[in-house]
Amino acid sequence: MAKKSDLGVTPLSEDVSAWYNELVFKAELADRGPAKGTMVIRPYGYRVWELLQSQLDQRFKDTGHVNASFPLFIPESYLKREAEHVEGFSPELAVVTHAGGKELEEPLVVRPTSETIIGEMYSKWISSYRDLPILINQWANVVRWELRPRVFLRTTEFLWQEGHTAHASKDEAMEETLRMFDVYAEFARNVAAIPMVQGEKTPGERFAGAVATFSIEGMMRDGKALQSGTSHYLGTNFAKAFDISFQDENNELQLAHTTSWGMSTRMIGAVILAHGDDQGLVLPPRLAPIQVVIVPIGRGEQAEGPRAKAHELAAQLAEAGVRAHVDDRDASPGFKFNDWELKGVPLRVELGPRDLEAGHVLMAQRIGELDDKGRAVKDTLGFDEFVAAVPDRLDVYHELLLERARTFRDEHSAPVDDFDAFEAQVAVGFACALHCGEASCEDDIKAATAATPRCIPVDGDAEEGACVRCGKASAYGKRVVFARAY
Amino acid sequence: MAKKSDLGVTPLSEDVSAWYNELVFKAELADRGPAKGTMVIRPYGYRVWELLQSQLDQRFKDTGHVNASFPLFIPESYLKREAEHVEGFSPELAVVTHAGGKELEEPLVVRPTSETIIGEMYSKWISSYRDLPILINQWANVVRWELRPRVFLRTTEFLWQEGHTAHASKDEAMEETLRMFDVYAEFARNVAAIPMVQGEKTPGERFAGAVATFSIEGMMRDGKALQSGTSHYLGTNFAKAFDISFQDENNELQLAHTTSWGMSTRMIGAVILAHGDDQGLVLPPRLAPIQVVIVPIGRGEQAEGPRAKAHELAAQLAEAGVRAHVDDRDASPGFKFNDWELKGVPLRVELGPRDLEAGHVLMAQRIGELDDKGRAVKDTLGFDEFVAAVPDRLDVYHELLLERARTFRDEHSAPVDDFDAFEAQVAVGFACALHCGEASCEDDIKAATAATPRCIPVDGDAEEGACVRCGKASAYGKRVVFARAY
């Protein structure tokens, strides 16, 4: 077993998996629920979700979407109407067979995703081209039975948003699919400080029932990929299955083209695994429940002045829109600093009686310069200077995390042209390789290396050649990103 | 069958039930879901919920609460640990028996409420008095199998918030119970413009497992009561069942005292039924998705100027925090005015080419003064005057709706001292009567009149006497409000 740090958490540098499993509980982000594979999102973790939700929801509204709520229960027969869809989801379904003390005539599936039930409603609401487009999003819980559950990453119930839109033409629907794909990438970059690889999925990795699936893939600290959001062009597959049709401008009956796109509580897992270190969480400031923690120092009466000043400064920061917190628990400053370090707070501030007299605070960043003893460098800032500086410091810190993640990703990504190099590369990060596009070859690579094709990057250069595994001619006209994945 | 108005909805004055059922669909607030008793909340209705949610959530945060998320699925055995609780909820449960293609060893109940699963987690999280109080709220969906479903009022799945708190003493827990009870009443008054009767439930109407239940009861336009929020003091009932215990300051083991409190999508039903009229919805401005609608008037080229000005005014209103909308659909002004009237928009504004020339708009209130032809009086307001006046007009309009609802309630409430008067009064509104407090007598009254004890008002005067039904000595020391209820 790996040695635990002072914090009671196995260091990330020794065992990422143990680190992750211990940290989510230790940092009070989440807990396991009583039913297998379920999770409790604790207040600290839920606040991250609320911040994610409000900033992502604003982007949906800015792009013309509205929210709605569709039922949790879907008649079993609905799932069966789209053949690929039911095949993909059948093994993961939870089914209500009894309700109100009786056996139901038709079992109800607990939604694993809502294309089918929303398709049924769209069929009812849409009759003319004037009713299009429909641009609806839903924030909801969904259930997919997981054999190897892991908090945030794979849980039987998770929270997510699912956008479902219907359009009069393929072009419009594809434009929407790509628009939301870009919204996800922009959100990941500017809110979660994670630079995503954006690309299209290979046919074997598509959403069950989609014509095309686009995903954003983040690199985690162990070089694995984490799919963090997907956007699907569904063609007329669901429109056919649910009769989503409309009279066009020439009074001819047409099938609508639909899309769906989702991001989930998995994104919290991405934030933990993309930024964390041996000392614990590293939260990007726009998702941090607490952006600045102020620790007043001093014993007994001596503590009164610093504590009062700390609350005054926190109130000033709150007015400037900063999430500030004063830690006046009855515990040692050392305990508090470690605790907030573990919890990933971007800026830690100390304020003792002598600082109060001198009219300044000492501020350290969670990630930043270290002194020659390996400790975080502390900046001395006058009170007003401190309050004025924080918003900008948080923005700079965001850029620092993003740049750090980008550098890490780029250092752990490489083009490879033979299978030895491929194996070595996917052991540490992303391998960009030419591939034949055959499902059997994908399976073969997965069996040999545990790596899967993550996506065909949209910004990849045109290139043809031999498949890195089987030597046949490459498909896709460019390299594919392969990686081990969460 | 009652005659339908021009709007395609049976007038409220003829048949409240038909009016309600038709209006929720016609106004696009909601639709029926495919599975029995489920509902789809459409974007216009969901926006009301979002506005309710954000304003209520702010009140929870202001009173020190944090949000979290607990699992949807509860092991069946958990429900059975609190005897009254399982007895109350058993007939309403939906049960998952199969998942991941297999029969489950222990069936999972879809949460009807979360006291049990949260109790289990609190037991894990609480060990010392230092861990108390815990003040957590959850926004979630819950499922209760309904035999007579009705959109918003009684659906098998509904959205709600449920607060769950744990405290070191009875006093603290009771203080919390009453605090949230007051938050609900204040919210209903200041956001939904509904004056609530606040009181304690009689033992027969308590939440299953509670020591005391407090409710807010609104009067609907047909004189019926609608329970719109409840707050429960649970004593140590759930603490015993789930072992929520803690070491007190003297190192002695104590049981925690817990509370729970909830408000749901039912509140949207309350808003519809408390304010609506023959012309449709009447939305209180703080819950109205659109507070001001501007209808540009004119044909062809003539419409260009008014339309451009309408968008300019709407943008200015948006900057002032007003939810404004320009209706530039290709339809007649008459159709539009009726449509927005049906949808309950507080302020309707028209702007034609001559108004544009004169530099003013014509503004009418959804509820307000009528001219001698029975049409809404229109105020003429210069453009700047209009933009400046709207926020204040919305506040005044809120007060008008609240006062209107209060007058209606007071005119339909009366003290009664004999059963003939009681029967007559509950046919039209609230009857305030002395009651013996016996369950059999409550049942007898319900069988005779369909009325139930809604609550024992907190502000009722002390009074003793004979039970209005059976003549035995009164209980409770004050009058009880009886009414037919949704």
mmCIF file of N, CA and C in Angstrom, chain B residues 12 16 19 219-224 272-278 404 408 412:
data_model
loop_
_atom_site.group_PDB
_atom_site.id
_atom_site.type_symbol
_atom_site.label_atom_id
_atom_site.label_comp_id
_atom_site.label_asym_id
_atom_site.label_seq_id
_atom_site.Cartn_x
_atom_site.Cartn_y
_atom_site.Cartn_z
ATOM 1 N N LEU B 12 -63.575 30.304 -15.562
ATOM 2 C CA LEU B 12 -63.423 29.963 -14.145
ATOM 3 C C LEU B 12 -64.735 30.122 -13.408
ATOM 4 N N VAL B 16 -64.540 25.748 -12.100
ATOM 5 C CA VAL B 16 -63.127 25.935 -11.752
ATOM 6 C C VAL B 16 -62.280 24.737 -12.178
ATOM 7 N N TRP B 19 -61.838 24.685 -15.959
ATOM 8 C CA TRP B 19 -60.971 25.839 -16.255
ATOM 9 C C TRP B 19 -59.514 25.498 -15.976
ATOM 10 N N MET B 219 -56.046 30.180 0.059
ATOM 11 C CA MET B 219 -57.414 29.998 -0.440
ATOM 12 C C MET B 219 -57.433 30.160 -1.958
ATOM 13 N N MET B 220 -58.019 29.167 -2.621
ATOM 14 C CA MET B 220 -58.120 29.208 -4.072
ATOM 15 C C MET B 220 -59.422 29.926 -4.469
ATOM 16 N N ARG B 221 -59.584 30.222 -5.770
ATOM 17 C CA ARG B 221 -60.698 31.032 -6.238
ATOM 18 C C ARG B 221 -62.055 30.347 -6.068
ATOM 19 N N ASP B 222 -62.052 29.052 -5.768
ATOM 20 C CA ASP B 222 -63.310 28.363 -5.501
ATOM 21 C C ASP B 222 -63.542 28.167 -4.009
ATOM 22 N N GLY B 223 -62.736 28.852 -3.189
ATOM 23 C CA GLY B 223 -62.915 28.767 -1.751
ATOM 24 C C GLY B 223 -62.263 27.554 -1.105
ATOM 25 N N LYS B 224 -61.666 26.691 -1.926
ATOM 26 C CA LYS B 224 -60.970 25.541 -1.359
ATOM 27 C C LYS B 224 -59.598 25.945 -0.849
ATOM 28 N N ILE B 272 -51.800 29.442 -9.872
ATOM 29 C CA ILE B 272 -52.838 29.436 -10.907
ATOM 30 C C ILE B 272 -54.219 29.613 -10.272
ATOM 31 N N LEU B 273 -54.462 28.842 -9.219
ATOM 32 C CA LEU B 273 -55.797 28.794 -8.613
ATOM 33 C C LEU B 273 -56.093 29.946 -7.667
ATOM 34 N N ALA B 274 -55.071 30.631 -7.196
ATOM 35 C CA ALA B 274 -55.318 31.748 -6.270
ATOM 36 C C ALA B 274 -55.572 33.050 -7.022
ATOM 37 N N HIS B 275 -55.017 33.180 -8.235
ATOM 38 C CA HIS B 275 -55.073 34.473 -8.922
ATOM 39 C C HIS B 275 -55.846 34.482 -10.236
ATOM 40 N N GLY B 276 -56.031 33.313 -10.853
ATOM 41 C CA GLY B 276 -56.594 33.261 -12.208
ATOM 42 C C GLY B 276 -58.005 33.826 -12.321
ATOM 43 N N ASP B 277 -58.448 34.079 -13.556
ATOM 44 C CA ASP B 277 -59.826 34.542 -13.782
ATOM 45 C C ASP B 277 -60.343 33.998 -15.122
ATOM 46 N N ASP B 278 -61.513 34.444 -15.541
ATOM 47 C CA ASP B 278 -62.120 33.918 -16.764
ATOM 48 C C ASP B 278 -61.220 34.069 -17.992
ATOM 49 N N ARG B 404 -55.987 41.800 -3.302
ATOM 50 C CA ARG B 404 -57.154 41.184 -3.930
ATOM 51 C C ARG B 404 -57.376 39.773 -3.369
ATOM 52 N N PHE B 408 -60.467 38.566 -0.963
ATOM 53 C CA PHE B 408 -61.240 37.392 -1.365
ATOM 54 C C PHE B 408 -61.262 36.369 -0.243
ATOM 55 N N HIS B 412 -64.441 35.197 2.222
ATOM 56 C CA HIS B 412 -64.868 33.792 2.148
ATOM 57 C C HIS B 412 -64.433 32.987 3.372
#
